């Protein structure tokens, strides 16, 4: 047996906080060593924080990372531990995103990332250079390139994040060259439903390449990107370890690397594939001998046996229901995003929310409160101030719902009427218009803008983080007011579809029993900016609206294709009506792009959202003739 104890770390970093980030890694490395961990795996770019984006173009930003890496090496010199740490280096005019191998007080090698994602929320091809097969250079006297590392416990093959997602990544040549333990350092953002995809991918790679994979992911939120943390150990396709998500820390497991080699010997397909690769002149990856750098202590390690003490029977099923998993993941991700933005900016003292008594502001409040319960468990409500600002169209029902939920959560609550300000602003606007009549939509927007202005005034004076409460569905069709409810310092649910908002509130009502949620859900959704407003009547049924958004913005279907898909999805709705909904959606969607670019920073939870800098990059000015049937 060749037992190795692997520690998988999830570290919550702040971009540019080099010393603080390194201190967190140091603390975990010391604790790992105290638990007889052989190999500590830390996330991608853990010293600099991720994503640094264009900051890597500053030489000073890059230069500050190496001293921290050396400090980490020096302060872990006495530990019988090998650490793989994510770091950026500036090498001969190129910036490289590297996995640094550290042991015995020295940086033993640097392996640069080869696959640079430049899609969706990623821009790495804009800033970083690619590692290359066969690359063999030195950086500050340290081997830099396509290397394996031999230790007294086995051969380690470091790689970085996206390298594992490509079937043409470096793993195959490194495994065929003798790599036994692939170590992947990742900073992979949270995306709804993506956890199982990661798990399956790692299992597939470990099985295809007959290798043990240790995968560590970043945790926390920087700007609008949320990292759910968690990691995996998978040996030759068999699941060994899955670490907790949405929390900083590390988890350990023991593997027998002799088992990896034995399974290779038994797998004729793997052997034949390797023979063909060698015969075809596949590039041999050189190995750096690190056996003299550190002597690991593995005498106390125990053979990895199942916790339920059976090699044949399944372990107890601890999986959540799909409903619970979906809702808890979204709520945990958004609470983490809100909390990290609040803490890392160091600019705010409390949260401010304009409660309307409706669904969107309620969900935003519940997410902020979810974070506050962790940050200030003795009095979470003291971190939040809520305001209800009624106009002539506000109902007693929504006021009662807002008061009830604020009381139940222990949140500060004030009623500040905007009726007088509304009448004054209407009169002023009419004066400016002269003979032109003030439109009904302008009257609605005046109310929204007065509320936003008051929230900004409050925020400026008390250091409050003004949370924007609009959802993705209504934003997509411009059912929002520039200078009004579109405004805020952070958009919490701007990438949550309306149907998901309602689904989450139903779940929270079931699991918490809060009366305030029940009261909000008892009234049809509507902005209350005019008499008897109902959102679905002014737009379309929300399930159809969300389907239109997904098909057009996600699947990139034309209106005619959308009509075909919607007919299959909603056969109970007459085709002519569905066609009208499609035409209305596409027209509003195209007309509303100019609004999106003025909206605040938003939290990302999926591949599809309306953040022009992160996801759906559409020109503001564009013709629409191509949308018509040929």
Coordinates of C-alpha atoms in Angstrom, one line a residue:
X1 CA 0.0 0.0 0.0
X2 CA 1.1 3.6 -0.7
X3 CA -1.3 5.6 1.4
X4 CA -1.5 9.4 0.8
X5 CA -3.7 11.8 2.8
X6 CA -5.0 14.6 0.6
X7 CA -6.5 17.9 2.0
X8 CA -8.9 19.8 -0.3
X9 CA -9.2 23.5 0.6
X10 CA -11.8 26.0 -0.3
X11 CA -10.4 29.5 0.4
X12 CA -12.4 32.8 0.4
X13 CA -10.1 35.4 -1.1
X14 CA -10.3 39.0 -1.9
X15 CA -8.8 40.2 -5.2
X16 CA -5.5 42.1 -4.5
X17 CA -5.4 41.2 -0.7
X18 CA -2.2 39.2 -1.2
X19 CA -1.1 39.1 2.4
X20 CA -4.5 38.3 3.8
X21 CA -5.1 35.6 1.2
X22 CA -1.7 34.0 1.9
X23 CA -2.4 34.1 5.6
X24 CA -5.5 32.1 5.1
X25 CA -3.7 29.5 3.0
X26 CA -0.9 29.4 5.7
X27 CA -3.4 28.8 8.4
X28 CA -5.0 25.9 6.6
X29 CA -1.6 24.4 5.6
X30 CA -0.5 24.3 9.3
X31 CA -3.8 22.7 10.4
X32 CA -3.5 20.2 7.6
X33 CA 0.0 19.2 8.6
X34 CA -1.2 18.8 12.2
X35 CA -3.7 16.2 10.8
X36 CA -1.0 14.3 9.0
X37 CA -2.0 15.5 5.5
X38 CA 0.5 14.6 2.9
X39 CA -0.7 16.9 0.1
X40 CA -2.6 20.1 0.5
X41 CA -4.5 21.4 -2.6
X42 CA -5.5 25.1 -2.7
X43 CA -7.6 26.9 -5.4
X44 CA -6.6 28.7 -8.5
X45 CA -5.2 32.2 -8.1
X46 CA -5.5 31.9 -4.3
X47 CA -2.7 34.4 -3.6
X48 CA -4.1 37.2 -5.9
X49 CA -7.8 36.4 -5.6
X50 CA -9.9 35.6 -8.6
X51 CA -11.0 37.1 -11.0
X52 CA -8.3 39.8 -11.2
X53 CA -9.3 40.7 -14.7
X54 CA -7.3 43.6 -16.2
X55 CA -5.4 44.1 -12.9
X56 CA -3.0 41.6 -14.2
X57 CA -1.9 44.2 -16.7
X58 CA -0.3 46.1 -13.8
X59 CA 3.2 44.9 -13.3
X60 CA 2.9 45.8 -9.6
X61 CA -0.1 43.6 -9.2
X62 CA 1.9 40.6 -10.6
X63 CA 5.1 41.5 -8.7
X64 CA 3.3 41.4 -5.3
X65 CA 2.4 37.8 -5.7
X66 CA 5.8 36.2 -5.8
X67 CA 7.0 37.5 -2.3
X68 CA 3.8 36.1 -0.8
X69 CA 4.4 32.7 -2.5
X70 CA 8.0 32.7 -1.1
X71 CA 6.7 33.7 2.3
X72 CA 4.3 30.8 2.2
X73 CA 7.2 28.4 1.3
X74 CA 9.4 29.8 4.1
X75 CA 6.7 29.5 6.7
X76 CA 5.8 26.0 5.8
X77 CA 9.4 24.8 5.5
X78 CA 9.3 22.6 8.6
X79 CA 6.0 21.0 7.7
X80 CA 6.1 17.5 6.2
X81 CA 3.6 18.7 3.6
X82 CA 3.5 19.3 -0.1
X83 CA 1.2 22.2 -1.1
X84 CA -0.1 23.1 -4.6
X85 CA -1.0 26.8 -4.6
X86 CA -2.6 29.0 -7.3
X87 CA -0.5 32.0 -8.3
X88 CA 0.0 34.4 -11.2
X89 CA 3.5 35.1 -12.6
X90 CA 4.8 37.7 -15.1
X91 CA 7.3 35.9 -17.3
X92 CA 9.1 37.5 -20.2
X93 CA 6.2 39.9 -21.0
X94 CA 3.5 37.2 -20.6
X95 CA 1.2 36.7 -17.6
X96 CA 0.7 33.1 -16.7
X97 CA -1.9 31.5 -14.4
X98 CA 0.0 28.8 -12.6
X99 CA -0.1 26.0 -10.1
X100 CA 2.9 26.4 -7.8
X101 CA 4.4 23.2 -6.2
X102 CA 5.7 24.1 -2.7
X103 CA 7.5 21.9 -0.2
X104 CA 10.6 22.0 2.1
X105 CA 10.7 25.8 2.1
X106 CA 11.0 26.1 -1.6
X107 CA 8.9 26.7 -4.7
X108 CA 9.8 23.5 -6.7
X109 CA 7.9 24.2 -9.9
X110 CA 5.3 26.2 -11.8
X111 CA 2.8 24.7 -14.2
X112 CA 0.9 27.2 -16.3
X113 CA -2.7 26.9 -17.3
X114 CA -3.1 25.8 -20.9
X115 CA -6.9 26.3 -21.6
X116 CA -8.0 29.8 -21.1
X117 CA -11.7 30.3 -21.0
X118 CA -12.9 33.4 -22.9
X119 CA -16.7 32.8 -22.9
X120 CA -19.6 33.5 -20.6
X121 CA -18.2 35.2 -17.5
X122 CA -14.6 34.6 -18.4
X123 CA -12.0 36.8 -20.1
X124 CA -8.8 35.0 -19.5
X125 CA -7.7 35.0 -23.1
X126 CA -7.7 38.7 -22.9
X127 CA -5.2 38.9 -20.1
X128 CA -3.2 35.6 -19.6
X129 CA -0.9 33.7 -21.9
X130 CA -1.2 30.0 -22.6
X131 CA 0.9 27.2 -21.2
X132 CA 2.1 24.9 -23.9
X133 CA 2.8 21.2 -24.3
X134 CA 6.5 20.6 -23.9
X135 CA 7.1 24.0 -22.3
X136 CA 10.3 23.9 -20.3
X137 CA 11.6 27.2 -19.0
X138 CA 12.6 28.7 -15.7
X139 CA 11.2 31.6 -13.7
X140 CA 13.3 33.1 -10.9
X141 CA 15.3 29.9 -11.0
X142 CA 12.2 27.7 -10.7
X143 CA 11.1 25.1 -13.4
X144 CA 8.2 26.6 -15.3
X145 CA 6.3 24.6 -17.8
X146 CA 4.8 21.2 -18.6
X147 CA 6.2 19.1 -15.7
X148 CA 5.4 16.2 -13.4
X149 CA 6.7 16.1 -9.8
X150 CA 8.1 13.0 -8.1
X151 CA 7.7 12.9 -4.3
X152 CA 8.3 10.0 -1.9
X153 CA 4.6 9.1 -2.1
X154 CA 4.1 9.3 -5.9
X155 CA 4.1 11.4 -9.1
X156 CA 1.9 14.5 -9.0
X157 CA 0.5 16.2 -12.1
X158 CA -0.7 19.8 -11.4
X159 CA -3.1 21.6 -13.7
X160 CA -5.4 24.6 -13.5
X161 CA -9.2 24.7 -13.7
X162 CA -10.2 24.8 -17.4
X163 CA -7.5 22.2 -18.3
X164 CA -9.8 19.5 -16.9
X165 CA -12.7 20.6 -19.0
X166 CA -11.1 20.0 -22.3
X167 CA -10.9 16.5 -23.7
X168 CA -7.7 17.7 -25.4
X169 CA -6.2 19.0 -22.1
X170 CA -2.8 18.1 -20.6
X171 CA -4.1 15.3 -18.4
X172 CA -3.7 12.5 -21.0
X173 CA 0.0 13.2 -21.9
X174 CA 0.8 13.6 -18.2
X175 CA -0.8 10.4 -17.1
X176 CA 0.8 8.5 -20.0
X177 CA 4.1 10.0 -18.8
X178 CA 3.7 8.5 -15.3
X179 CA 1.4 11.0 -13.5
X180 CA -0.5 9.1 -10.7
X181 CA -2.3 12.0 -8.9
X182 CA -3.7 14.9 -11.0
X183 CA -4.2 18.0 -8.9
X184 CA -6.6 20.5 -10.3
X185 CA -6.7 24.0 -8.9
X186 CA -10.0 25.7 -9.8
X187 CA -11.9 28.9 -9.4
X188 CA -15.2 27.8 -11.0
X189 CA -18.1 30.1 -10.4
X190 CA -21.4 28.8 -9.1
X191 CA -23.9 28.0 -11.9
X192 CA -27.3 26.6 -11.2
X193 CA -27.3 22.8 -11.5
X194 CA -23.6 22.7 -12.4
X195 CA -22.4 20.8 -9.3
X196 CA -23.4 17.4 -10.6
X197 CA -21.8 18.3 -14.0
X198 CA -18.5 18.9 -12.2
X199 CA -18.8 15.7 -10.2
X200 CA -19.6 13.7 -13.3
X201 CA -16.8 15.3 -15.4
X202 CA -14.2 14.5 -12.7
X203 CA -15.4 10.9 -12.5
X204 CA -15.2 10.6 -16.2
X205 CA -11.7 12.0 -16.5
X206 CA -10.5 9.9 -13.6
X207 CA -12.0 6.8 -15.2
X208 CA -10.8 7.5 -18.8
X209 CA -7.3 8.3 -17.7
X210 CA -7.1 5.7 -14.9
X211 CA -5.8 8.3 -12.4
X212 CA -6.6 9.8 -9.0
X213 CA -7.9 13.4 -9.3
X214 CA -7.9 15.9 -6.4
X215 CA -10.0 19.0 -7.3
X216 CA -10.1 22.1 -5.1
X217 CA -12.5 25.0 -5.9
X218 CA -12.5 28.6 -4.6
X219 CA -15.3 29.8 -2.3
X220 CA -16.8 33.3 -1.8
X221 CA -17.8 36.1 -4.0
X222 CA -15.8 38.8 -5.8
X223 CA -17.9 41.5 -7.5
X224 CA -20.9 39.6 -9.0
X225 CA -19.2 36.2 -9.4
X226 CA -20.0 33.6 -6.7
X227 CA -17.8 30.6 -6.1
X228 CA -19.5 27.8 -4.2
X229 CA -16.3 26.0 -3.2
X230 CA -16.3 22.3 -2.6
X231 CA -14.0 19.8 -4.1
X232 CA -13.6 16.2 -5.0
X233 CA -11.3 13.3 -4.8
X234 CA -12.0 10.6 -7.3
X235 CA -9.8 7.5 -7.8
X236 CA -10.0 5.9 -11.2
X237 CA -13.6 6.7 -11.5
X238 CA -14.6 5.8 -8.0
X239 CA -15.9 8.6 -5.8
X240 CA -13.8 9.1 -2.6
X241 CA -14.6 12.5 -1.2
X242 CA -16.9 15.5 -1.8
X243 CA -16.2 18.5 0.4
X244 CA -18.8 21.0 1.8
X245 CA -19.9 23.9 -0.3
X246 CA -20.5 27.6 0.4
X247 CA -18.1 27.6 3.3
X248 CA -14.4 28.2 3.8
X249 CA -12.3 25.3 5.1
X250 CA -10.7 22.0 4.1
X251 CA -11.6 18.3 4.1
X252 CA -9.3 15.3 4.0
X253 CA -9.3 11.7 2.7
X254 CA -6.8 8.9 2.3
X255 CA -6.2 7.1 -1.0
X256 CA -3.9 4.2 -1.8
X257 CA -2.0 5.2 -5.0
X258 CA -0.9 1.6 -5.5
X259 CA -4.6 1.0 -6.3
X260 CA -4.4 3.5 -9.2
X261 CA -1.5 1.6 -10.7
X262 CA -3.1 -1.8 -10.2
X263 CA -6.3 -0.6 -11.9
X264 CA -4.2 0.6 -14.9
X265 CA -2.5 -2.7 -15.2
X266 CA -6.0 -4.4 -15.2
X267 CA -7.5 -2.0 -17.7
X268 CA -6.5 -3.3 -21.2
X269 CA -8.1 -0.4 -23.0
X270 CA -6.0 2.1 -21.1
X271 CA -2.9 0.0 -21.7
X272 CA -3.5 -0.3 -25.4
X273 CA -4.3 3.5 -25.7
X274 CA -1.1 4.3 -23.9
X275 CA 0.9 1.9 -26.2
X276 CA -0.6 3.6 -29.3
X277 CA 0.3 7.1 -27.8
X278 CA 3.9 6.0 -27.2
X279 CA 4.2 4.4 -30.6
X280 CA 2.8 7.5 -32.2
X281 CA 5.5 9.7 -30.7
X282 CA 3.3 11.3 -28.0
X283 CA 5.2 14.0 -26.1
X284 CA 6.8 12.7 -23.0
X285 CA 6.3 15.0 -20.0
X286 CA 9.5 15.3 -17.9
X287 CA 9.5 14.7 -14.2
X288 CA 11.1 17.0 -11.6
X289 CA 12.7 14.9 -8.8
X290 CA 11.5 16.4 -5.5
X291 CA 12.2 13.4 -3.3
X292 CA 14.9 15.2 -1.4
X293 CA 12.8 18.4 -0.8
X294 CA 10.6 16.9 1.8
X295 CA 10.0 13.7 3.7
X296 CA 6.3 13.2 4.2
X297 CA 5.0 11.4 7.3
X298 CA 2.5 8.7 6.4
X299 CA 3.1 6.1 9.1
X300 CA -0.1 7.0 11.0
X301 CA -2.4 6.8 8.0
X302 CA -5.1 4.2 8.0
X303 CA -6.5 2.3 5.0
X304 CA -9.5 4.1 3.6
X305 CA -12.5 1.9 4.5
X306 CA -16.2 2.9 4.0
X307 CA -17.8 4.7 6.9
X308 CA -20.7 2.2 6.9
X309 CA -18.2 -0.7 7.0
X310 CA -19.2 -2.5 3.8
X311 CA -17.5 -2.8 0.4
X312 CA -20.7 -4.2 -1.1
X313 CA -23.7 -2.4 0.4
X314 CA -24.6 1.2 -0.5
X315 CA -23.9 4.0 2.0
X316 CA -26.9 5.7 3.6
X317 CA -28.6 8.1 1.1
X318 CA -28.1 11.6 2.4
X319 CA -29.1 13.4 -0.8
X320 CA -31.5 16.3 -0.7
X321 CA -34.7 16.3 -2.8
X322 CA -34.3 18.1 -6.1
X323 CA -36.6 20.9 -4.8
X324 CA -34.5 21.4 -1.6
X325 CA -31.2 21.2 -3.5
X326 CA -32.3 23.8 -6.1
X327 CA -33.7 26.2 -3.5
X328 CA -31.0 25.9 -0.9
X329 CA -28.2 26.2 -3.5
X330 CA -29.7 29.5 -4.9
X331 CA -30.4 30.9 -1.5
X332 CA -26.9 30.0 -0.2
X333 CA -25.2 31.4 -3.3
X334 CA -27.1 34.7 -3.2
X335 CA -26.6 35.1 0.5
X336 CA -22.9 34.5 0.0
X337 CA -22.8 37.0 -2.8
X338 CA -24.5 39.6 -0.8
X339 CA -22.4 39.0 2.3
X340 CA -19.1 39.0 0.6
X341 CA -19.9 42.2 -1.3
X342 CA -20.9 43.8 1.9
X343 CA -17.8 42.7 3.8
X344 CA -15.1 43.0 1.2
X345 CA -15.9 46.5 -0.1
X346 CA -15.6 47.8 3.5
X347 CA -17.8 50.7 2.6
X348 CA -21.1 49.7 4.3
X349 CA -22.5 49.4 7.8
X350 CA -25.9 47.9 7.1
X351 CA -28.3 46.9 4.3
X352 CA -31.2 49.0 3.1
X353 CA -34.2 47.6 1.3
X354 CA -37.3 49.4 -0.1
X355 CA -40.1 46.9 0.7
X356 CA -43.1 47.1 -1.6
X357 CA -45.0 44.3 0.0
X358 CA -44.4 42.3 -3.2
X359 CA -42.5 39.2 -4.1
X360 CA -39.2 40.6 -5.4
X361 CA -38.4 42.9 -2.5
X362 CA -39.5 40.2 0.0
X363 CA -37.1 37.6 -1.5
X364 CA -34.3 40.2 -1.5
X365 CA -34.9 40.8 2.2
X366 CA -34.9 37.1 3.0
X367 CA -31.6 36.6 1.2
X368 CA -30.0 39.5 3.1
X369 CA -31.4 38.2 6.4
X370 CA -30.0 34.7 5.6
X371 CA -26.5 36.3 5.4
X372 CA -27.2 38.4 8.5
X373 CA -28.1 35.3 10.5
X374 CA -24.6 34.0 9.9
X375 CA -22.8 37.3 10.3
X376 CA -24.6 38.5 13.4
X377 CA -26.5 35.5 14.8
X378 CA -27.4 37.2 18.1
X379 CA -29.3 40.0 16.3
X380 CA -29.4 39.6 12.5
X381 CA -32.2 42.2 12.1
X382 CA -29.8 44.9 13.3
X383 CA -27.9 44.7 10.0
X384 CA -31.0 45.6 7.9
X385 CA -33.2 48.6 7.6
X386 CA -36.4 48.3 5.6
X387 CA -38.6 51.1 4.3
X388 CA -42.2 51.1 3.0
X389 CA -42.9 54.2 0.9
X390 CA -46.6 54.3 0.0
X391 CA -48.1 56.3 -2.9
X392 CA -51.8 56.8 -3.6
X393 CA -51.8 53.4 -5.3
X394 CA -50.3 51.4 -2.4
X395 CA -52.7 49.0 -0.8
X396 CA -53.3 48.2 2.9
X397 CA -52.6 44.6 2.0
X398 CA -49.1 45.2 0.8
X399 CA -48.3 47.5 3.8
X400 CA -49.5 44.9 6.2
X401 CA -47.4 42.2 4.5
X402 CA -44.3 44.4 4.7
X403 CA -44.9 45.3 8.3
X404 CA -45.5 41.6 9.2
X405 CA -42.3 40.2 7.6
X406 CA -40.2 43.0 9.1
X407 CA -41.6 42.3 12.5
X408 CA -41.1 38.5 12.2
X409 CA -37.4 39.0 11.1
X410 CA -36.7 41.7 13.7
X411 CA -35.7 44.1 11.0
X412 CA -35.9 47.9 11.4
X413 CA -39.0 49.2 9.5
X414 CA -40.1 52.7 8.7
X415 CA -43.2 54.0 6.7
X416 CA -42.3 57.1 4.8
X417 CA -45.1 58.3 2.5
X418 CA -44.2 59.7 -1.0
X419 CA -47.7 61.0 -1.7
X420 CA -46.9 64.7 -1.3
X421 CA -43.6 64.4 -3.2
X422 CA -45.5 62.5 -5.9
X423 CA -48.0 65.4 -6.4
X424 CA -45.2 68.0 -6.4
X425 CA -43.2 66.1 -8.9
X426 CA -46.2 65.6 -11.2
X427 CA -46.9 69.3 -11.1
X428 CA -43.3 70.2 -11.9
X429 CA -43.2 67.7 -14.7
X430 CA -46.4 69.1 -16.2
X431 CA -45.0 72.6 -16.0
X432 CA -42.0 71.4 -18.0
X433 CA -44.2 69.7 -20.6
X434 CA -46.4 72.7 -21.1
X435 CA -49.3 71.7 -23.4
X436 CA -48.1 68.1 -23.7
X437 CA -50.0 65.9 -21.3
X438 CA -48.2 63.9 -18.6
X439 CA -48.5 60.2 -19.6
X440 CA -49.7 57.4 -17.3
X441 CA -46.4 55.6 -17.6
X442 CA -44.6 58.8 -16.5
X443 CA -46.8 59.0 -13.4
X444 CA -45.7 55.4 -12.6
X445 CA -42.0 56.2 -13.1
X446 CA -42.2 59.3 -10.9
X447 CA -43.2 57.1 -8.0
X448 CA -40.3 54.7 -8.6
X449 CA -37.8 57.4 -9.0
X450 CA -38.8 59.2 -5.8
X451 CA -38.4 56.0 -3.8
X452 CA -34.9 55.3 -5.4
X453 CA -33.8 58.9 -4.7
X454 CA -34.8 58.6 -1.0
X455 CA -33.0 55.3 -0.7
X456 CA -29.8 56.8 -2.2
X457 CA -30.1 59.8 0.2
X458 CA -30.4 57.4 3.2
X459 CA -27.5 55.3 1.9
X460 CA -25.2 58.3 1.4
X461 CA -25.8 59.5 5.0
X462 CA -25.6 56.3 7.0
X463 CA -23.3 54.0 5.0
X464 CA -26.1 51.7 3.9
X465 CA -25.9 49.2 1.1
X466 CA -28.9 49.9 -1.1
X467 CA -30.1 46.6 -2.5
X468 CA -31.8 46.6 -5.9
X469 CA -34.7 44.2 -5.9
X470 CA -35.8 43.6 -9.5
X471 CA -35.9 40.2 -11.1
X472 CA -34.5 39.0 -14.4
X473 CA -37.8 38.4 -16.3
X474 CA -39.2 41.9 -15.8
X475 CA -35.7 43.4 -16.5
X476 CA -35.6 41.5 -19.8
X477 CA -38.6 43.3 -21.1
X478 CA -37.9 46.7 -19.5
X479 CA -40.7 46.4 -16.9
X480 CA -38.6 48.6 -14.7
X481 CA -37.7 52.3 -14.3
X482 CA -34.4 53.9 -15.0
X483 CA -33.6 56.0 -12.0
X484 CA -36.2 54.1 -10.1
X485 CA -36.5 50.5 -9.2
X486 CA -33.7 49.6 -11.6
X487 CA -31.3 51.5 -9.3
X488 CA -29.3 50.3 -6.3
X489 CA -25.8 49.5 -5.3
X490 CA -26.1 45.7 -5.8
X491 CA -28.7 43.8 -7.8
X492 CA -29.4 40.7 -5.7
X493 CA -32.0 38.8 -7.8
X494 CA -31.4 40.5 -11.2
X495 CA -30.5 37.1 -12.6
X496 CA -33.4 35.1 -11.0
X497 CA -36.4 34.6 -13.3
X498 CA -39.8 35.5 -11.9
X499 CA -41.0 31.9 -11.9
X500 CA -38.0 31.0 -9.8
X501 CA -38.7 33.9 -7.4
X502 CA -42.1 32.5 -6.8
X503 CA -40.8 29.0 -6.5
X504 CA -38.3 30.1 -3.9
X505 CA -40.9 32.0 -1.9
X506 CA -43.3 29.0 -1.9
X507 CA -40.4 26.9 -0.6
X508 CA -39.5 29.4 2.1
X509 CA -43.1 29.6 3.2
X510 CA -43.2 25.8 3.5
X511 CA -39.9 25.6 5.4
X512 CA -40.2 28.7 7.7
X513 CA -43.9 29.3 8.1
X514 CA -43.5 33.0 8.1
X515 CA -46.8 34.8 8.0
X516 CA -45.3 37.7 6.1
X517 CA -44.5 35.4 3.1
X518 CA -48.1 34.1 3.2
X519 CA -49.5 37.6 3.1
X520 CA -47.3 38.6 0.1
X521 CA -48.2 35.5 -1.8
X522 CA -51.9 36.1 -1.2
X523 CA -52.0 39.1 -3.6
X524 CA -51.3 38.9 -7.4
X525 CA -47.9 40.2 -8.3
X526 CA -47.9 43.8 -9.4
X527 CA -46.0 47.0 -8.9
X528 CA -48.9 49.1 -7.4
X529 CA -47.9 52.2 -9.5
X530 CA -51.4 52.5 -10.9
X531 CA -54.9 51.2 -9.9
X532 CA -55.3 47.4 -9.8
X533 CA -52.0 46.6 -11.6
X534 CA -51.3 43.0 -12.2
X535 CA -47.9 42.1 -13.8
X536 CA -49.1 39.1 -15.8
X537 CA -52.0 41.1 -17.2
X538 CA -49.7 43.9 -18.4
X539 CA -47.0 41.6 -19.7
X540 CA -48.0 37.9 -20.2
X541 CA -48.2 34.9 -17.9
X542 CA -44.8 34.6 -16.2
X543 CA -44.2 30.9 -17.2
X544 CA -44.6 32.0 -20.9
X545 CA -42.5 35.1 -20.3
X546 CA -39.7 33.0 -18.8
X547 CA -40.0 30.5 -21.6
X548 CA -39.7 33.3 -24.2
X549 CA -36.6 34.6 -22.4
X550 CA -34.9 31.2 -22.3
X551 CA -35.7 30.4 -25.9
X552 CA -34.7 33.7 -27.3
X553 CA -31.8 34.8 -25.1
X554 CA -30.5 31.3 -24.1
X555 CA -31.2 29.1 -27.1
X556 CA -30.9 31.9 -29.6
X557 CA -34.2 31.1 -31.4
X558 CA -35.9 33.4 -33.8
X559 CA -39.5 34.4 -33.3
X560 CA -40.8 31.8 -35.7
X561 CA -38.8 29.1 -34.0
X562 CA -40.0 30.3 -30.6
X563 CA -43.6 30.0 -31.7
X564 CA -43.0 26.4 -32.7
X565 CA -41.4 25.6 -29.3
X566 CA -44.0 27.4 -27.2
X567 CA -46.8 25.6 -29.0
X568 CA -45.3 22.3 -27.9
X569 CA -44.8 23.6 -24.4
X570 CA -48.2 25.3 -23.8
X571 CA -50.7 23.3 -26.0
X572 CA -53.5 24.7 -23.9
X573 CA -52.9 28.2 -25.1
X574 CA -54.2 29.0 -28.6
X575 CA -51.4 29.5 -31.2
X576 CA -52.5 33.0 -32.2
X577 CA -52.2 34.1 -28.6
X578 CA -48.8 32.5 -28.2
X579 CA -47.7 34.2 -31.3
X580 CA -48.7 37.6 -29.9
X581 CA -46.8 36.9 -26.7
X582 CA -43.7 36.1 -28.7
X583 CA -43.9 39.2 -30.8
X584 CA -44.5 41.3 -27.7
X585 CA -41.6 39.7 -25.9
X586 CA -39.1 40.1 -28.7
X587 CA -40.1 43.8 -29.3
X588 CA -39.8 44.7 -25.6
X589 CA -36.6 42.7 -25.2
X590 CA -34.9 44.5 -28.1
X591 CA -36.1 47.9 -26.9
X592 CA -34.9 47.3 -23.4
X593 CA -31.2 46.6 -24.0
X594 CA -30.3 50.3 -23.4
X595 CA -31.7 49.9 -19.9
X596 CA -29.6 46.9 -18.9
X597 CA -26.3 48.7 -19.4
X598 CA -27.5 51.2 -16.8
X599 CA -28.3 48.6 -14.1
X600 CA -26.1 48.0 -11.1
X601 CA -23.7 45.2 -10.5
X602 CA -25.6 41.9 -10.3
X603 CA -25.0 38.5 -8.7
X604 CA -24.5 35.6 -11.2
X605 CA -26.1 32.2 -10.6
X606 CA -26.3 30.8 -14.1
X607 CA -25.1 30.8 -17.7
X608 CA -27.9 33.1 -18.8
X609 CA -28.3 36.6 -17.5
X610 CA -28.5 40.2 -18.6
X611 CA -25.1 41.5 -17.4
X612 CA -23.6 42.9 -20.6
X613 CA -20.1 42.7 -19.3
X614 CA -20.4 39.2 -18.0
X615 CA -22.8 37.2 -20.1
X616 CA -25.1 38.4 -22.9
X617 CA -23.2 40.9 -24.8
X618 CA -25.6 42.6 -27.1
X619 CA -25.2 45.9 -29.0
X620 CA -27.5 48.7 -27.7
X621 CA -28.2 50.0 -31.2
X622 CA -29.2 47.3 -33.6
X623 CA -31.7 46.7 -36.4
X624 CA -34.4 44.2 -36.0
X625 CA -35.1 43.1 -39.6
X626 CA -33.3 39.8 -39.1
X627 CA -35.9 38.8 -36.6
X628 CA -38.7 38.7 -39.2
X629 CA -39.4 35.5 -41.1
X630 CA -37.4 35.1 -44.3

